[in-house]
Short mmCIF file of C-alpha atoms in Angstrom, two decimals:
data_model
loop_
_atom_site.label_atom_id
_atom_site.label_comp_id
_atom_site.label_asym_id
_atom_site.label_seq_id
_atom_site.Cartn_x
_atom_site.Cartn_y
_atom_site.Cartn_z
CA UNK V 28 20.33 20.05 -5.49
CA UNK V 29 21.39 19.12 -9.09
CA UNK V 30 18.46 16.75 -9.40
CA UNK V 31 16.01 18.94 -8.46
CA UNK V 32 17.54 21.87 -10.83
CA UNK V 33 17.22 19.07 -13.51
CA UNK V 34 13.67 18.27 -12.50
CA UNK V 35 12.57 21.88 -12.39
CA UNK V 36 13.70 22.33 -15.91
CA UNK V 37 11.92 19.32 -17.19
CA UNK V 38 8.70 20.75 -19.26
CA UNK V 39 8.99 24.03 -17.61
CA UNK V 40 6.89 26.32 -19.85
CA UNK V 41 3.93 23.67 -19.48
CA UNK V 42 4.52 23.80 -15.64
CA UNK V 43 4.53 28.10 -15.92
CA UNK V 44 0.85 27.27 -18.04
CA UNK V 45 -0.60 25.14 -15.09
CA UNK V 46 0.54 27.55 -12.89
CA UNK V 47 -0.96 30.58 -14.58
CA UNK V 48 -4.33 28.42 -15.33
CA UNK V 49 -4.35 28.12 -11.53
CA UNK V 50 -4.03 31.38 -10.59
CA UNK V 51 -6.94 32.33 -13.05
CA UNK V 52 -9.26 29.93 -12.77
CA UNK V 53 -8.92 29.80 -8.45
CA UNK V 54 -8.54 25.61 -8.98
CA UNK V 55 -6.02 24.35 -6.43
CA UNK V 56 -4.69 21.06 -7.16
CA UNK V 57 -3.20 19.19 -3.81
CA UNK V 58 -0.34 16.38 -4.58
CA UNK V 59 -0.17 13.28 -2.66
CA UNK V 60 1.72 10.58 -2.85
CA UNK V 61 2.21 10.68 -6.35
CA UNK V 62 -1.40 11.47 -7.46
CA UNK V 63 -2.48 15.15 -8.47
CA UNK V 64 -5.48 16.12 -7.18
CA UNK V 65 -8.72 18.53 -8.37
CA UNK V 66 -12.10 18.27 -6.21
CA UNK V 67 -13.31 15.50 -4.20
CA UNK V 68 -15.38 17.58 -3.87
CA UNK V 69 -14.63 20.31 -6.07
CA UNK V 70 -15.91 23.76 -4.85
CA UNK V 71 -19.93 24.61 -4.58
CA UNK V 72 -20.32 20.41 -4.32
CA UNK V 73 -23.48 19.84 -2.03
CA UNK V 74 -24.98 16.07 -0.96
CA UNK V 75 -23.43 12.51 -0.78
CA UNK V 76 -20.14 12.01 -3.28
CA UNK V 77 -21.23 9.90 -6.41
CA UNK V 78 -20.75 6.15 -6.34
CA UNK V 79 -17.63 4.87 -7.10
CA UNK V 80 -19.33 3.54 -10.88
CA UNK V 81 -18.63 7.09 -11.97
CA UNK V 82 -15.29 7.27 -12.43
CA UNK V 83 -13.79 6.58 -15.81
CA UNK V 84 -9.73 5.66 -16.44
CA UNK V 85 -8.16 7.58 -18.91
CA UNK V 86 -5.23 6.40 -20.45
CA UNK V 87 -2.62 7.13 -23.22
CA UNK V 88 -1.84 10.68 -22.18
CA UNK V 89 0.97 12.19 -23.36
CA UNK V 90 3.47 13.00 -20.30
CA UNK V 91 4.33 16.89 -20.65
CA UNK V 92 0.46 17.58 -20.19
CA UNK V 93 -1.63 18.93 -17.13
CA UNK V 94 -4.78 19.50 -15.86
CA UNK V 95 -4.99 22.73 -17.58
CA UNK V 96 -5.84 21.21 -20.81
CA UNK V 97 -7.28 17.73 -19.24
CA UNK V 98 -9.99 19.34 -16.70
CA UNK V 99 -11.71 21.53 -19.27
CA UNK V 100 -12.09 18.75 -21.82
CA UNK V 101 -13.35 16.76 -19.45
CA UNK V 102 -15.58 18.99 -17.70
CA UNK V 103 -16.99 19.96 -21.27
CA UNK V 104 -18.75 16.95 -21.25
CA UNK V 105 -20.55 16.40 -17.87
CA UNK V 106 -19.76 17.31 -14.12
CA UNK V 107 -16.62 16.53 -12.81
CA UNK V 108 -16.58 15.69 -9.00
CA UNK V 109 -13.21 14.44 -9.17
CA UNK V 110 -9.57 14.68 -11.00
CA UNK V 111 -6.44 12.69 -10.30
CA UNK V 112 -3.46 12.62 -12.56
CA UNK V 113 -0.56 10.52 -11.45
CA UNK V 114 2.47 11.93 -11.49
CA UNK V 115 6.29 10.78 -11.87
CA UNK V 116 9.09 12.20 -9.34
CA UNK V 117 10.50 14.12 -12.51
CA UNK V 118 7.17 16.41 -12.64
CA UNK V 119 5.95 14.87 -15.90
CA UNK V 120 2.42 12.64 -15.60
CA UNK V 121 2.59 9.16 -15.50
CA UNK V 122 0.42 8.82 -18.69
CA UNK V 123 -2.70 8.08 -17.03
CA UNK V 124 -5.52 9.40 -14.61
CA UNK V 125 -9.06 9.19 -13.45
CA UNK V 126 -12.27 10.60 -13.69
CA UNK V 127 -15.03 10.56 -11.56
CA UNK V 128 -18.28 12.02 -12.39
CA UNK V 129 -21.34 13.57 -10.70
CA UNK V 130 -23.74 10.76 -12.26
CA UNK V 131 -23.25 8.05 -14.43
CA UNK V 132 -24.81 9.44 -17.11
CA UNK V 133 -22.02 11.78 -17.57
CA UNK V 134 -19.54 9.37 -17.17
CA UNK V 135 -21.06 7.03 -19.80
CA UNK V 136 -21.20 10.68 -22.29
CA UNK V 137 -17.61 11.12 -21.79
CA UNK V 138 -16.49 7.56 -22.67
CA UNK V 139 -18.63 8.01 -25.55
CA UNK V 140 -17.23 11.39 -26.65
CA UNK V 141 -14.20 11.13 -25.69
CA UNK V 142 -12.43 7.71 -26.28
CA UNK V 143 -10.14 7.94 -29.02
CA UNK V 144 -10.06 11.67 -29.08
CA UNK V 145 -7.18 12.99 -30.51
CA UNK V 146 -5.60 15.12 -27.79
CA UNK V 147 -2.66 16.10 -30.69
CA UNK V 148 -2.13 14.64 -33.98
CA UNK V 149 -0.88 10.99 -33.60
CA UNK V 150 -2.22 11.07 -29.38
CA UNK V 151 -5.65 9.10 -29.26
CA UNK V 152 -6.30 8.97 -25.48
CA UNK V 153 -8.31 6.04 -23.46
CA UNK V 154 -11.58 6.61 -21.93
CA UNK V 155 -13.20 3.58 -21.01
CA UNK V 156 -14.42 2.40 -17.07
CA UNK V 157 -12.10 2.44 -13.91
CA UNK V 158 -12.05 -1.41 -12.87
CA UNK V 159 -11.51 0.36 -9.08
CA UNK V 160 -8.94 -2.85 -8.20
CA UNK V 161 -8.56 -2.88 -4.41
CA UNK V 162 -6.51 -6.16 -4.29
CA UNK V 163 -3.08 -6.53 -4.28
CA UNK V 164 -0.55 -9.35 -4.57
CA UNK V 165 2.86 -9.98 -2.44
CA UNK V 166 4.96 -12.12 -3.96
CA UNK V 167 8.56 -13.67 -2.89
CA UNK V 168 7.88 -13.78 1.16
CA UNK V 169 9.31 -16.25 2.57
CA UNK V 170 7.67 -19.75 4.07
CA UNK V 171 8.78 -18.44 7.56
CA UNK V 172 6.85 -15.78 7.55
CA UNK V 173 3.34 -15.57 10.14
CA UNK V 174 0.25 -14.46 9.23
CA UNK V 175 1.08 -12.20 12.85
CA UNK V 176 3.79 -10.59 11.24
CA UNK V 177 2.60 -10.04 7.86
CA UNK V 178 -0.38 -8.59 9.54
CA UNK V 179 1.80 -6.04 12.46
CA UNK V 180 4.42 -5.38 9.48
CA UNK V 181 1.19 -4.20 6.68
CA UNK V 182 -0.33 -2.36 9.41
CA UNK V 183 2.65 0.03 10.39
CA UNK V 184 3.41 1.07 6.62
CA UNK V 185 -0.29 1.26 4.92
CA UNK V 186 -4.23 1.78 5.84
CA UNK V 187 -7.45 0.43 4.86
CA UNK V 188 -7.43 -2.89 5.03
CA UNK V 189 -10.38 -5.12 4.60
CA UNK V 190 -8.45 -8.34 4.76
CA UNK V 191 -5.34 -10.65 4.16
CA UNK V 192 -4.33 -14.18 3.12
CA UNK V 193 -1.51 -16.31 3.18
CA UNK V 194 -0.84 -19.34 0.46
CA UNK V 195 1.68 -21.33 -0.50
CA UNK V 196 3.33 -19.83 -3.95
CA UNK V 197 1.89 -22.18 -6.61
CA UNK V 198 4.77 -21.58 -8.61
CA UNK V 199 7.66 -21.96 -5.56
CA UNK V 200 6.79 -24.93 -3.04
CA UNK V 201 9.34 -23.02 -0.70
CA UNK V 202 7.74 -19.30 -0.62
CA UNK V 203 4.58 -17.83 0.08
CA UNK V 204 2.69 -15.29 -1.26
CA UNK V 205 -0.43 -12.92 -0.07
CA UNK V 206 -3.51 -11.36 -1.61
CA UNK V 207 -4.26 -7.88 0.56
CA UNK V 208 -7.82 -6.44 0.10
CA UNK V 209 -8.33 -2.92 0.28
CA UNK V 210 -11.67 -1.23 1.41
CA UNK V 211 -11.03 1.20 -1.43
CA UNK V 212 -8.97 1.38 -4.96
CA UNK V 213 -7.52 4.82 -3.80
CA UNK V 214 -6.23 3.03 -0.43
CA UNK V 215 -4.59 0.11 -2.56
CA UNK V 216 -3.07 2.10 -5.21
CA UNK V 217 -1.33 4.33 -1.74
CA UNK V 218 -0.85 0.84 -0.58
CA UNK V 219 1.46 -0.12 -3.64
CA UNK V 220 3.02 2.75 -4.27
CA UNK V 221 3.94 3.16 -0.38
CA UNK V 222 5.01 -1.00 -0.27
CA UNK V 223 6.79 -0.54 -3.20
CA UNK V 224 8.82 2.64 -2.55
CA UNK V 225 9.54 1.21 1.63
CA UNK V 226 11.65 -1.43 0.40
CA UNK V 227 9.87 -3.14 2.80
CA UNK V 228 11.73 -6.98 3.80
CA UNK V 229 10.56 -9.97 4.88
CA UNK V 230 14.10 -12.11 4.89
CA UNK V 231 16.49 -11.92 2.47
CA UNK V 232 14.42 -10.83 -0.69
CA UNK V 233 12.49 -7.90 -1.48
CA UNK V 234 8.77 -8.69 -1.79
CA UNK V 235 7.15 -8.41 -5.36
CA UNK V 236 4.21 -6.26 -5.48
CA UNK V 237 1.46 -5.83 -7.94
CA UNK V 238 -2.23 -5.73 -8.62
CA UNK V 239 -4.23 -8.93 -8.08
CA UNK V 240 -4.48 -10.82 -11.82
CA UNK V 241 -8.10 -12.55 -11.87
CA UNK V 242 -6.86 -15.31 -13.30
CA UNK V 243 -4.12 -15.95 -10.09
CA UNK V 244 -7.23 -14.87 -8.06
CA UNK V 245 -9.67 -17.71 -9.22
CA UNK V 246 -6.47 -20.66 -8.97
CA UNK V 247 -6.13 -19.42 -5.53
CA UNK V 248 -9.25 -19.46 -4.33
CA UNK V 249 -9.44 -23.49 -5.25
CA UNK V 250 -6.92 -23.91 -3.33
CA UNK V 251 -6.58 -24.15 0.78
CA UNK V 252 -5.97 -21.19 2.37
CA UNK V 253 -3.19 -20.49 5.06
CA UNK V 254 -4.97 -20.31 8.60
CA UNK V 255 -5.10 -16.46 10.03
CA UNK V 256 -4.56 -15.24 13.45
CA UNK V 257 -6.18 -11.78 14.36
CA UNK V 258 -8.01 -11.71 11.50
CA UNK V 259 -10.27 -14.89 11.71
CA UNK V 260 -10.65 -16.13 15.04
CA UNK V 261 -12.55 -18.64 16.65
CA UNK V 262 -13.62 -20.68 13.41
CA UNK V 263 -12.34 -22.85 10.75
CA UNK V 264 -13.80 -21.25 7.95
CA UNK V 265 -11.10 -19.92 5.90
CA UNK V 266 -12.63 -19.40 2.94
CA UNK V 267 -14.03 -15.38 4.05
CA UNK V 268 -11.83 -13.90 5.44
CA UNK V 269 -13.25 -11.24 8.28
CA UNK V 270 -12.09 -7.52 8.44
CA UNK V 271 -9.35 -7.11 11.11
CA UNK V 272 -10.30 -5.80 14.88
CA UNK V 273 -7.82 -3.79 16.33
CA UNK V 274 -4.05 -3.41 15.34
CA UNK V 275 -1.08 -5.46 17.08
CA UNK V 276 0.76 -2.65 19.68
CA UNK V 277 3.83 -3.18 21.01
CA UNK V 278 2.66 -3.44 24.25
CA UNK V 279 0.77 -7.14 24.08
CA UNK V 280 3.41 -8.00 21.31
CA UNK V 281 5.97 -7.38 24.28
CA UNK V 282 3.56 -9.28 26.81
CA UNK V 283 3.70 -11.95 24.69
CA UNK V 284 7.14 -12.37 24.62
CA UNK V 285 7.67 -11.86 28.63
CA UNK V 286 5.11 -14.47 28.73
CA UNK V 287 7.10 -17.10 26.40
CA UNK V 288 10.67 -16.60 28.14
CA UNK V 289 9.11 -16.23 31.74
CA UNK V 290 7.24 -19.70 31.00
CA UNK V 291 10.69 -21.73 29.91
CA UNK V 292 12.94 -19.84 32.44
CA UNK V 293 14.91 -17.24 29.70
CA UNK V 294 15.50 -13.60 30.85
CA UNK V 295 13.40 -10.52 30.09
CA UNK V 296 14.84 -9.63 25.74
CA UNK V 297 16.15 -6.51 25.38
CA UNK V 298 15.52 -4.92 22.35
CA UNK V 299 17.56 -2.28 20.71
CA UNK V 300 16.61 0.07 17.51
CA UNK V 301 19.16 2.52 15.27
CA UNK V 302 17.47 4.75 12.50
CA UNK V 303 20.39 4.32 9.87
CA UNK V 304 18.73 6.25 7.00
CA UNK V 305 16.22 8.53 6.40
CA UNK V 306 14.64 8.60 2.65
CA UNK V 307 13.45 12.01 0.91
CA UNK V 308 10.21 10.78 1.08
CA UNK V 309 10.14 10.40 5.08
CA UNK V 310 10.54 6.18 5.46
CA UNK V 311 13.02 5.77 8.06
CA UNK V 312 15.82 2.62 7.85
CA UNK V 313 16.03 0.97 11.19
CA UNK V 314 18.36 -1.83 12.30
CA UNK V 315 17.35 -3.62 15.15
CA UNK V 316 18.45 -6.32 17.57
CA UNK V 317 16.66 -8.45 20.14
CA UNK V 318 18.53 -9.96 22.50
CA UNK V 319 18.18 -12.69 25.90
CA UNK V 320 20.67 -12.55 27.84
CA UNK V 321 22.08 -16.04 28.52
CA UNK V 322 19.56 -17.70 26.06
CA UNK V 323 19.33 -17.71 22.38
CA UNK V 324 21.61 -16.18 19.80
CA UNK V 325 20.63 -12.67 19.09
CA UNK V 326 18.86 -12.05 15.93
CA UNK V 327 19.07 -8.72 13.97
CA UNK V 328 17.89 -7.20 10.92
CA UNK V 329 16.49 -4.25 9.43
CA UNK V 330 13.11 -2.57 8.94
CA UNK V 331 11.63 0.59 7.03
CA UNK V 332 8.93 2.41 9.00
CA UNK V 333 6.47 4.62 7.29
CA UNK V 334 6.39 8.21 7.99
CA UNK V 335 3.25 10.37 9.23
CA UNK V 336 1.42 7.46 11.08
CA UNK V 337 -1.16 7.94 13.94
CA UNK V 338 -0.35 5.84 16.73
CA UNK V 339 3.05 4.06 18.16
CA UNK V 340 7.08 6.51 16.97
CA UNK V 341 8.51 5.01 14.53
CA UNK V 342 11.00 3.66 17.61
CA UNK V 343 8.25 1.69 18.66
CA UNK V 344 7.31 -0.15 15.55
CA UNK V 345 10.98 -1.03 15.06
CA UNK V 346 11.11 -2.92 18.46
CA UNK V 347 7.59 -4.63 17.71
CA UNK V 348 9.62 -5.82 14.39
CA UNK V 349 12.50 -7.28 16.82
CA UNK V 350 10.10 -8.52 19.21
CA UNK V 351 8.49 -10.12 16.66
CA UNK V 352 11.44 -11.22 15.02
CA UNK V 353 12.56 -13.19 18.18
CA UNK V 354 8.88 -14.45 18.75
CA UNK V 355 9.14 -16.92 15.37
CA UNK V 356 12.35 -17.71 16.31
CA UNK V 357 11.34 -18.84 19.78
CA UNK V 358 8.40 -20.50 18.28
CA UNK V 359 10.50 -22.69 15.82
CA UNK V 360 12.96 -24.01 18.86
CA UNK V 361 9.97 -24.18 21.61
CA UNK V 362 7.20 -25.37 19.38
CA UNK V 363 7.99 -29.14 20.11
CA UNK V 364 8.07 -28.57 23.79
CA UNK V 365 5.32 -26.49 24.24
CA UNK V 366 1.63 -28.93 23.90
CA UNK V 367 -0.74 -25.58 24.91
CA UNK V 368 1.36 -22.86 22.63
CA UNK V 369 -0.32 -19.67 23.34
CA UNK V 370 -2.63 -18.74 20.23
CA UNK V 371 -1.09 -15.76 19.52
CA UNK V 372 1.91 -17.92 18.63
CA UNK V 373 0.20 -20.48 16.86
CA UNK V 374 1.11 -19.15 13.52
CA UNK V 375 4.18 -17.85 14.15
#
């Protein structure tokens, strides 16, 4: 309650303007996920959205300013099909946003007009191009980790994506890290933000995650790639990765596993999930625990699961972590004995 009395009071007369400017103009801006947003399409909008070439980044802003003043300058100089300002937790922007335009033409007059325009004395903003980056990096997992579970663990917590790759860290011989493609910039900049703020584990560490640097980009693709599961199947070719099929579900996960303990004799796992916090933002803390009775020491751990997903509770994605917790953990001790592992479990 005290933080959000001390966020409320945080540029509050600037707030009461974008409120008023609302209320007159009939604009309604719709927050998600940390990004403020006008149009897409804005009202009247007929045809095919614009090409993603359109949009321009605009940088430099200062932080107790709104649409209200940013919209009209930048609708003065072409038609705006588009708006997003990022925004911080404390209701101040982030000091950025983007763009888009209803033709390129527009978007090239407001780079022109508008870069370097003094939005107050001593405030030149940036207007230049969006580079639309759709790749991220994931730093700091460890050399455990599958390209199944990277895969099952991405898909629970983000959406739209094109593909993912596994290499060894050039920097750290004993951790890997992955480059995840995004179909658009919009889904990887959710993707971060959601990655970042899920405290999402693999092992010990948190995983580092940040926007693809070209330069990283071009060493890895000179080197050998890890080999993928779901994602590439059925050739050697590692080089293009192909867009993913269908998502892992806990049910063949679970299948899976029966399969691998029925084969070598161990009882059916029992798997067992505890939500142990909630986060204001809806991710949900679970610890979980897979255990064979009679068999293998139990292995535990925790996992953060993703709030308003389509698909499996947020139960069941926390026992498709356990399961396939105990699955690489089964694979290390069985891999020697088993000469025809099952191909899901190759990479595990």
């Amino acid at each position: 309650l005290l933080l959000q009395t001390w966020t409320n009071g945080i540029n509050e007369a600037a707030k009461m303007a974008l409120l008023a400017w609302e209320k007159e103009t009939g604009i309604k801006l719709v927050q998600i996920n940390g990004q403020r947003h006008y149009g897409g399409p804005p009202p009247g909008w007929e045809g095919s959205p614009p090409p993603a070439s359109t949009e321009v980044y605009i940088g430099r802003l200062p932080q107790d300013i709104y649409e209200n003043t940013l919209i009209p300058l930048f609708q003065s100089v072409g038609r705006l099909y588009e708006f997003r300002l990022m925004m911080a937790f404390s209701g101040l922007n982030r000091g950025f946003a983007y763009a888009r335009y209803a033709s390129l033409q527009d978007a090239q007059r407001a780079i022109a007009t508008l870069h370097r325009f003094q939005l107050r004395q001593g405030h030149a903003i940036v207007v230049c191009w969006s580079t639309q980056k759709r790749e991220l990096l994931v730093s700091g997992l460890p050399a455990s980790l599958s390209q199944q579970e990277l895969e099952a663990r991405l898909h629970m917590v983000t959406e739209g994506i094109h593909s993912v790759t596994l290499h060894t860290s050039p920097c750290q011989k004993q951790d890997k890290l992955a480059v995840l493609k995004y179909k658009a910039h919009r889904a990887a900049a959710l993707a971060k933000k959601a990655l970042i703020e899920g405290n999402l584990r693999f092992g010990k560490e948190v995983m580092r995650v940040d926007w693809l640097d070209p330069q990283l980009k071009k060493k890895l693709q000179l080197c050998k790639e890890e080999p993928s599961s779901s994602w590439v199947q059925g050739s050697e070719s590692l080089a293009v990765p192909r867009p993913v099929a269908l998502p892992l579900s806990l049910q063949n996960v679970l299948e899976c596993l029966n399969m691998v303990c029925w084969k070598h004799c161990l009882e059916t796992p029992l798997l067992m999930t505890r939500c142990v916090q909630v986060n204001p933002n809806g991710w949900q803390k679970f610890w979980y625990q897979a255990v064979i009775p009679g068999g293998h020491k139990p292995v535990s751990g925790f996992t953060w699961v993703s709030p308003d997903r389509q698909g499996q509770c947020k139960q069941e994605k926390a026992k498709m972590v356990a399961a396939l917790h105990i699955l690489r953990v089964l694979g290390k001790s069985l891999h020697s004995q088993l000469p025809a592992f099952p191909k899901v479990l190759k990479s595990l």
